[in-house]
């Protein structure tokens, strides 16, 4: 187990905010996690568990302990002609796992290609893209209970997964440290092509019936064309969740803005792309101080260079206010602001 004091968090947040933490701990095994929680005596509210730092915005130096799991490993637990169960360490890079699955004929994760971050954080956040969510393939989560040091196994249905949320973000916050996630994947490839511009991009490449490898490549290319490289311009990908509104509210908005894109959630609710709302308010490509909105995807806030977390938050608040004033819709950050 690695432990450092007054540790720089620059390499642990993709927004490239220059901050430190009082104490940084990194575990490489389940035993490390157990030893850490059993020896942890500080206030639980002063503990921050992070993954790859791709969904966090620091607004200042962190006064407590930042904990990171570097537990690795990809293990096939069972395999037959229909399904595969795959157990993965929480410190594995998520996109490496997708690549492994696609290359080994394990299907269900390909639409989640090129999402930054690590396995443990993905299970907390219920990451999603292009019509898929990670809850669709999670079978169970293994974790260490912070209060007792006990190893627990939590089935996916007990995590209460919803759009970009889970119990790990609400009533289970600071209750567990995830060590492994087990996924159920299919041996039969059933491509999901109806979200976003996947079909258009496949058509441009004259691909009528894509393989999983081709679909993964298309999704990766689409994401890379829209999203800035954090190594060049600090960002955390999508900053806001897409708002879900009731059918009556949607009908009123659609009659006023006929070109507004949308996705039906169920009979009573509709999802509106936050990026479209932000773009229509004129924010795409704008800069305020050292913070800005990406020129190709209005859903992404960026660090133009040397921005503080508070500068990003100020920009966020201005955007939220503009969208609410124009559309009566409240945008909620997807990024964890610390």
Coordinates of C-alpha atoms in Angstrom, one line a residue:
X1 CA 0.0 0.0 0.0
X2 CA 1.3 3.4 -1.0
X3 CA 0.8 6.4 1.3
X4 CA 1.9 10.0 0.8
X5 CA 1.3 13.3 2.6
X6 CA 0.6 16.7 0.9
X7 CA 0.3 14.8 -2.3
X8 CA -0.4 16.6 -5.6
X9 CA -3.7 15.6 -7.2
X10 CA -2.8 17.0 -10.7
X11 CA -2.4 13.5 -12.1
X12 CA -5.6 12.4 -10.4
X13 CA -8.0 14.8 -12.0
X14 CA -8.5 15.2 -15.8
X15 CA -9.6 18.8 -15.3
X16 CA -5.9 19.5 -14.6
X17 CA -6.7 21.5 -11.5
X18 CA -3.6 22.2 -9.4
X19 CA -4.5 21.1 -5.9
X20 CA -3.1 18.8 -3.2
X21 CA -4.6 16.5 -0.5
X22 CA -3.5 16.1 3.1
X23 CA -3.1 12.4 2.7
X24 CA -3.1 10.1 -0.3
X25 CA -3.5 6.3 0.0
X26 CA -3.4 3.8 -2.9
X27 CA -4.2 0.1 -2.5
X28 CA -3.1 -2.7 -4.7
X29 CA -5.0 -5.6 -3.1
X30 CA -8.1 -6.4 -1.1
X31 CA -5.9 -6.9 1.9
X32 CA -4.6 -3.3 1.5
X33 CA -8.1 -2.0 1.5
X34 CA -9.0 -4.0 4.6
X35 CA -5.9 -2.7 6.4
X36 CA -6.6 0.8 5.4
X37 CA -10.2 0.9 6.6
X38 CA -9.3 -0.8 9.9
X39 CA -6.7 1.8 10.6
X40 CA -8.7 4.8 9.4
X41 CA -9.6 6.9 12.4
X42 CA -10.5 10.3 10.9
X43 CA -14.0 11.6 10.2
X44 CA -15.6 9.5 7.4
X45 CA -16.7 12.8 5.8
X46 CA -13.0 13.6 5.2
X47 CA -12.5 10.5 3.1
X48 CA -12.7 10.8 -0.7
X49 CA -12.5 7.6 -2.8
X50 CA -11.6 8.3 -6.4
X51 CA -11.1 6.3 -9.6
X52 CA -9.2 7.8 -12.5
X53 CA -10.3 11.3 -11.6
X54 CA -12.3 11.8 -14.8
X55 CA -15.5 12.7 -13.1
X56 CA -14.3 15.0 -10.3
X57 CA -13.7 18.8 -10.0
X58 CA -11.6 20.0 -7.1
X59 CA -12.4 23.5 -5.9
X60 CA -9.4 23.7 -3.6
X61 CA -6.9 21.6 -1.7
X62 CA -8.5 18.5 -0.1
X63 CA -8.1 18.6 3.6
X64 CA -8.7 14.9 4.2
X65 CA -7.6 11.6 2.8
X66 CA -7.9 10.7 -0.9
X67 CA -8.1 6.9 -1.4
X68 CA -7.5 5.2 -4.8
X69 CA -7.8 1.5 -5.6
X70 CA -5.2 0.2 -8.0
X71 CA -6.5 -3.3 -7.8
X72 CA -5.9 -5.0 -11.2
X73 CA -6.9 -8.2 -12.9
X74 CA -9.4 -9.6 -15.5
X75 CA -10.6 -13.1 -14.7
X76 CA -13.1 -15.3 -16.6
X77 CA -15.3 -16.9 -13.9
X78 CA -17.6 -18.9 -16.3
X79 CA -18.1 -19.3 -20.0
X80 CA -20.5 -21.2 -22.2
X81 CA -21.9 -20.7 -25.6
X82 CA -24.3 -18.1 -24.4
X83 CA -22.8 -16.1 -21.6
X84 CA -19.5 -15.1 -19.9
X85 CA -19.0 -13.8 -16.4
X86 CA -16.0 -11.6 -16.1
X87 CA -14.5 -10.4 -12.7
X88 CA -12.4 -7.2 -13.0
X89 CA -10.3 -5.3 -10.5
X90 CA -11.7 -1.9 -9.6
X91 CA -8.4 -0.2 -10.7
X92 CA -8.5 -1.4 -14.2
X93 CA -9.0 1.3 -16.9
X94 CA -12.6 0.8 -18.2
X95 CA -11.8 1.2 -21.9
X96 CA -9.1 -1.5 -21.6
X97 CA -11.8 -3.8 -20.3
X98 CA -14.1 -3.0 -23.3
X99 CA -11.2 -3.7 -25.6
X100 CA -10.5 -7.0 -23.9
X101 CA -14.2 -8.0 -24.2
X102 CA -14.6 -7.1 -27.9
X103 CA -11.3 -8.8 -28.8
X104 CA -12.3 -12.0 -27.0
X105 CA -15.9 -12.2 -28.3
X106 CA -17.6 -11.0 -25.1
X107 CA -20.4 -8.6 -26.1
X108 CA -22.5 -6.0 -24.4
X109 CA -19.9 -3.3 -23.5
X110 CA -19.0 -2.1 -27.0
X111 CA -21.3 0.9 -26.9
X112 CA -19.5 2.1 -23.8
X113 CA -16.2 2.4 -25.6
X114 CA -13.8 5.3 -25.0
X115 CA -15.5 6.4 -21.7
X116 CA -12.7 7.6 -19.5
X117 CA -12.2 6.3 -15.9
X118 CA -11.8 3.1 -14.0
X119 CA -14.0 0.1 -13.3
X120 CA -14.8 0.9 -9.7
X121 CA -16.0 4.4 -10.4
X122 CA -18.0 3.2 -13.4
X123 CA -20.0 1.0 -11.1
X124 CA -20.6 3.9 -8.7
X125 CA -21.7 6.3 -11.5
X126 CA -23.5 3.9 -13.8
X127 CA -21.7 5.3 -16.8
X128 CA -23.5 5.2 -20.1
X129 CA -23.4 6.3 -23.7
X130 CA -25.0 5.5 -27.1
X131 CA -28.0 3.8 -25.7
X132 CA -26.2 1.6 -23.2
X133 CA -25.5 1.8 -19.4
X134 CA -23.1 -0.2 -17.4
X135 CA -25.9 -1.5 -15.2
X136 CA -27.0 -3.5 -18.2
X137 CA -24.0 -5.8 -17.8
X138 CA -23.1 -5.6 -14.1
X139 CA -23.8 -8.9 -12.3
X140 CA -22.4 -8.1 -8.8
X141 CA -20.0 -5.7 -7.0
X142 CA -17.5 -6.8 -4.4
X143 CA -16.5 -4.2 -1.8
X144 CA -15.0 -3.7 1.7
X145 CA -17.3 -2.2 4.2
X146 CA -15.5 0.8 5.7
X147 CA -17.0 0.6 9.2
X148 CA -16.2 -3.1 9.7
X149 CA -13.5 -4.1 7.2
X150 CA -15.7 -7.0 6.0
X151 CA -15.8 -8.1 2.4
X152 CA -19.3 -8.0 0.9
X153 CA -20.9 -9.0 -2.3
X154 CA -23.7 -6.8 -3.6
X155 CA -25.9 -8.0 -6.5
X156 CA -26.6 -5.4 -9.2
X157 CA -30.3 -5.2 -8.5
X158 CA -29.6 -4.1 -4.9
X159 CA -27.5 -1.1 -6.1
X160 CA -30.7 0.6 -7.4
X161 CA -29.0 1.8 -10.6
X162 CA -30.7 4.7 -12.4
X163 CA -29.5 7.3 -14.9
X164 CA -26.0 8.2 -13.7
X165 CA -26.8 7.2 -10.2
X166 CA -26.7 4.3 -7.7
X167 CA -26.9 3.8 -4.0
X168 CA -23.1 4.2 -3.9
X169 CA -23.7 7.9 -4.7
X170 CA -26.6 8.3 -2.1
X171 CA -27.3 6.3 1.0
X172 CA -24.2 4.1 0.5
X173 CA -21.8 7.1 0.1
X174 CA -18.7 6.5 2.2
X175 CA -20.0 3.1 3.2
X176 CA -18.0 0.8 0.9
X177 CA -14.8 0.8 -1.1
X178 CA -15.3 -1.3 -4.3
X179 CA -12.6 -3.9 -5.0
X180 CA -14.0 -5.9 -8.0
X181 CA -16.9 -5.8 -10.4
X182 CA -18.3 -8.9 -12.1
X183 CA -20.0 -8.5 -15.5
X184 CA -22.3 -10.7 -17.4
X185 CA -21.6 -10.6 -21.1
X186 CA -23.1 -12.3 -24.1
X187 CA -21.4 -14.6 -26.6
X188 CA -24.0 -13.4 -29.2
X189 CA -23.3 -10.0 -30.8
X190 CA -26.4 -7.9 -31.1
X191 CA -25.4 -4.4 -32.2
X192 CA -27.2 -1.4 -30.9
X193 CA -27.0 1.2 -33.6
X194 CA -30.0 3.5 -33.2
X195 CA -28.5 6.1 -30.8
X196 CA -26.8 9.3 -31.9
X197 CA -25.1 9.2 -35.3
X198 CA -23.8 5.6 -35.2
X199 CA -25.7 4.5 -38.3
X200 CA -24.7 7.6 -40.3
X201 CA -21.0 7.0 -39.5
X202 CA -21.3 3.3 -40.5
X203 CA -22.9 4.3 -43.7
X204 CA -20.1 6.7 -44.5
X205 CA -17.7 3.8 -44.1
X206 CA -19.9 1.5 -46.2
X207 CA -20.5 -0.9 -43.3
X208 CA -23.9 -2.5 -43.4
X209 CA -23.4 -5.2 -40.8
X210 CA -20.7 -4.1 -38.4
X211 CA -18.6 -6.4 -36.3
X212 CA -18.2 -5.5 -32.6
X213 CA -14.7 -4.4 -33.4
X214 CA -15.9 -2.1 -36.1
X215 CA -18.7 -0.7 -33.9
X216 CA -16.2 0.0 -31.1
X217 CA -14.0 1.8 -33.6
X218 CA -16.8 3.9 -34.9
X219 CA -18.0 4.9 -31.4
X220 CA -14.4 5.7 -30.3
X221 CA -13.9 7.8 -33.4
X222 CA -17.2 9.7 -32.9
X223 CA -16.3 10.4 -29.2
X224 CA -12.7 11.5 -30.1
X225 CA -14.1 13.9 -32.8
X226 CA -16.4 15.6 -30.3
X227 CA -14.5 15.5 -27.0
X228 CA -11.2 17.3 -26.2
X229 CA -8.2 15.4 -25.1
X230 CA -7.7 16.0 -21.4
X231 CA -3.9 16.0 -21.9
X232 CA -4.4 19.1 -24.2
X233 CA -7.4 20.8 -22.6
X234 CA -8.4 19.7 -19.1
X235 CA -12.0 18.4 -18.9
X236 CA -14.2 15.7 -17.3
X237 CA -16.2 14.8 -20.4
X238 CA -19.9 15.5 -20.1
X239 CA -20.3 18.0 -17.3
X240 CA -24.1 17.9 -17.1
X241 CA -26.6 15.1 -17.0
X242 CA -29.3 15.2 -19.8
X243 CA -32.4 16.5 -18.1
X244 CA -35.5 14.3 -17.9
X245 CA -38.8 16.1 -18.0
X246 CA -42.4 15.1 -17.7
X247 CA -44.4 14.6 -20.9
X248 CA -46.5 17.7 -20.5
X249 CA -43.4 19.9 -20.0
X250 CA -41.9 18.3 -23.0
X251 CA -45.0 18.9 -25.2
X252 CA -44.9 22.5 -24.3
X253 CA -41.3 22.9 -25.1
X254 CA -41.6 20.9 -28.4
X255 CA -44.4 23.1 -29.6
X256 CA -42.2 26.2 -28.9
X257 CA -39.0 24.6 -30.2
X258 CA -40.0 22.1 -33.0
X259 CA -36.4 21.2 -33.8
X260 CA -35.5 20.2 -30.2
X261 CA -34.0 16.7 -30.2
X262 CA -35.3 14.2 -27.5
X263 CA -35.3 10.6 -26.4
X264 CA -38.4 8.9 -24.9
X265 CA -37.6 7.4 -21.5
X266 CA -41.0 5.9 -20.8
X267 CA -44.7 6.8 -21.3
X268 CA -44.4 9.7 -18.8
X269 CA -40.9 11.1 -19.2
X270 CA -38.6 12.4 -22.0
X271 CA -34.9 13.1 -22.0
X272 CA -33.6 16.3 -23.6
X273 CA -29.9 16.6 -24.6
X274 CA -28.3 19.1 -22.3
X275 CA -25.7 19.9 -25.0
X276 CA -28.4 21.1 -27.3
X277 CA -30.0 23.3 -24.6
X278 CA -26.6 24.8 -23.8
X279 CA -25.7 25.4 -27.4
X280 CA -29.1 27.1 -28.1
X281 CA -28.2 29.5 -25.3
X282 CA -25.1 30.5 -27.2
X283 CA -22.5 29.0 -24.9
X284 CA -20.7 26.6 -27.3
X285 CA -17.1 27.7 -27.8
X286 CA -17.3 30.6 -25.3
X287 CA -14.6 31.4 -22.8
X288 CA -15.0 33.1 -19.4
X289 CA -11.6 33.8 -17.9
X290 CA -9.7 30.6 -17.9
X291 CA -12.7 28.4 -18.2
X292 CA -14.7 27.6 -21.3
X293 CA -17.2 25.5 -23.2
X294 CA -15.8 23.1 -25.8
X295 CA -16.3 24.3 -29.4
X296 CA -17.5 21.0 -30.7
X297 CA -19.6 19.7 -27.8
X298 CA -21.4 22.2 -25.5
X299 CA -21.9 19.6 -22.9
X300 CA -18.2 19.7 -22.1
X301 CA -16.6 22.4 -19.9
X302 CA -12.9 22.9 -20.3
X303 CA -9.9 24.3 -18.5
X304 CA -8.4 26.7 -21.0
X305 CA -5.2 26.7 -19.0
X306 CA -4.5 27.5 -15.3
X307 CA -8.2 27.6 -14.4
X308 CA -9.2 26.9 -10.8
X309 CA -12.1 24.7 -9.8
X310 CA -14.1 27.7 -8.7
X311 CA -13.7 29.3 -12.1
X312 CA -15.2 26.1 -13.7
X313 CA -18.0 26.2 -11.1
X314 CA -18.8 29.9 -11.8
X315 CA -19.1 29.1 -15.5
X316 CA -21.3 26.1 -14.7
X317 CA -23.7 28.3 -12.6
X318 CA -24.0 30.9 -15.5
X319 CA -24.9 28.1 -17.9
X320 CA -27.4 26.6 -15.5
X321 CA -29.1 30.0 -15.0
X322 CA -29.3 30.7 -18.7
X323 CA -30.9 27.3 -19.5
X324 CA -33.4 27.6 -16.7
X325 CA -34.4 31.2 -17.7
X326 CA -34.9 30.2 -21.4
X327 CA -36.3 26.7 -21.1
X328 CA -37.5 26.3 -17.5
X329 CA -35.3 23.2 -17.3
X330 CA -32.8 22.7 -14.4
X331 CA -29.4 21.3 -15.5
X332 CA -27.6 19.1 -12.9
X333 CA -23.8 18.5 -13.0
X334 CA -22.8 14.9 -13.7
X335 CA -19.3 15.8 -12.4
X336 CA -18.6 15.4 -8.6
X337 CA -17.7 18.8 -7.4
X338 CA -15.4 18.6 -4.3

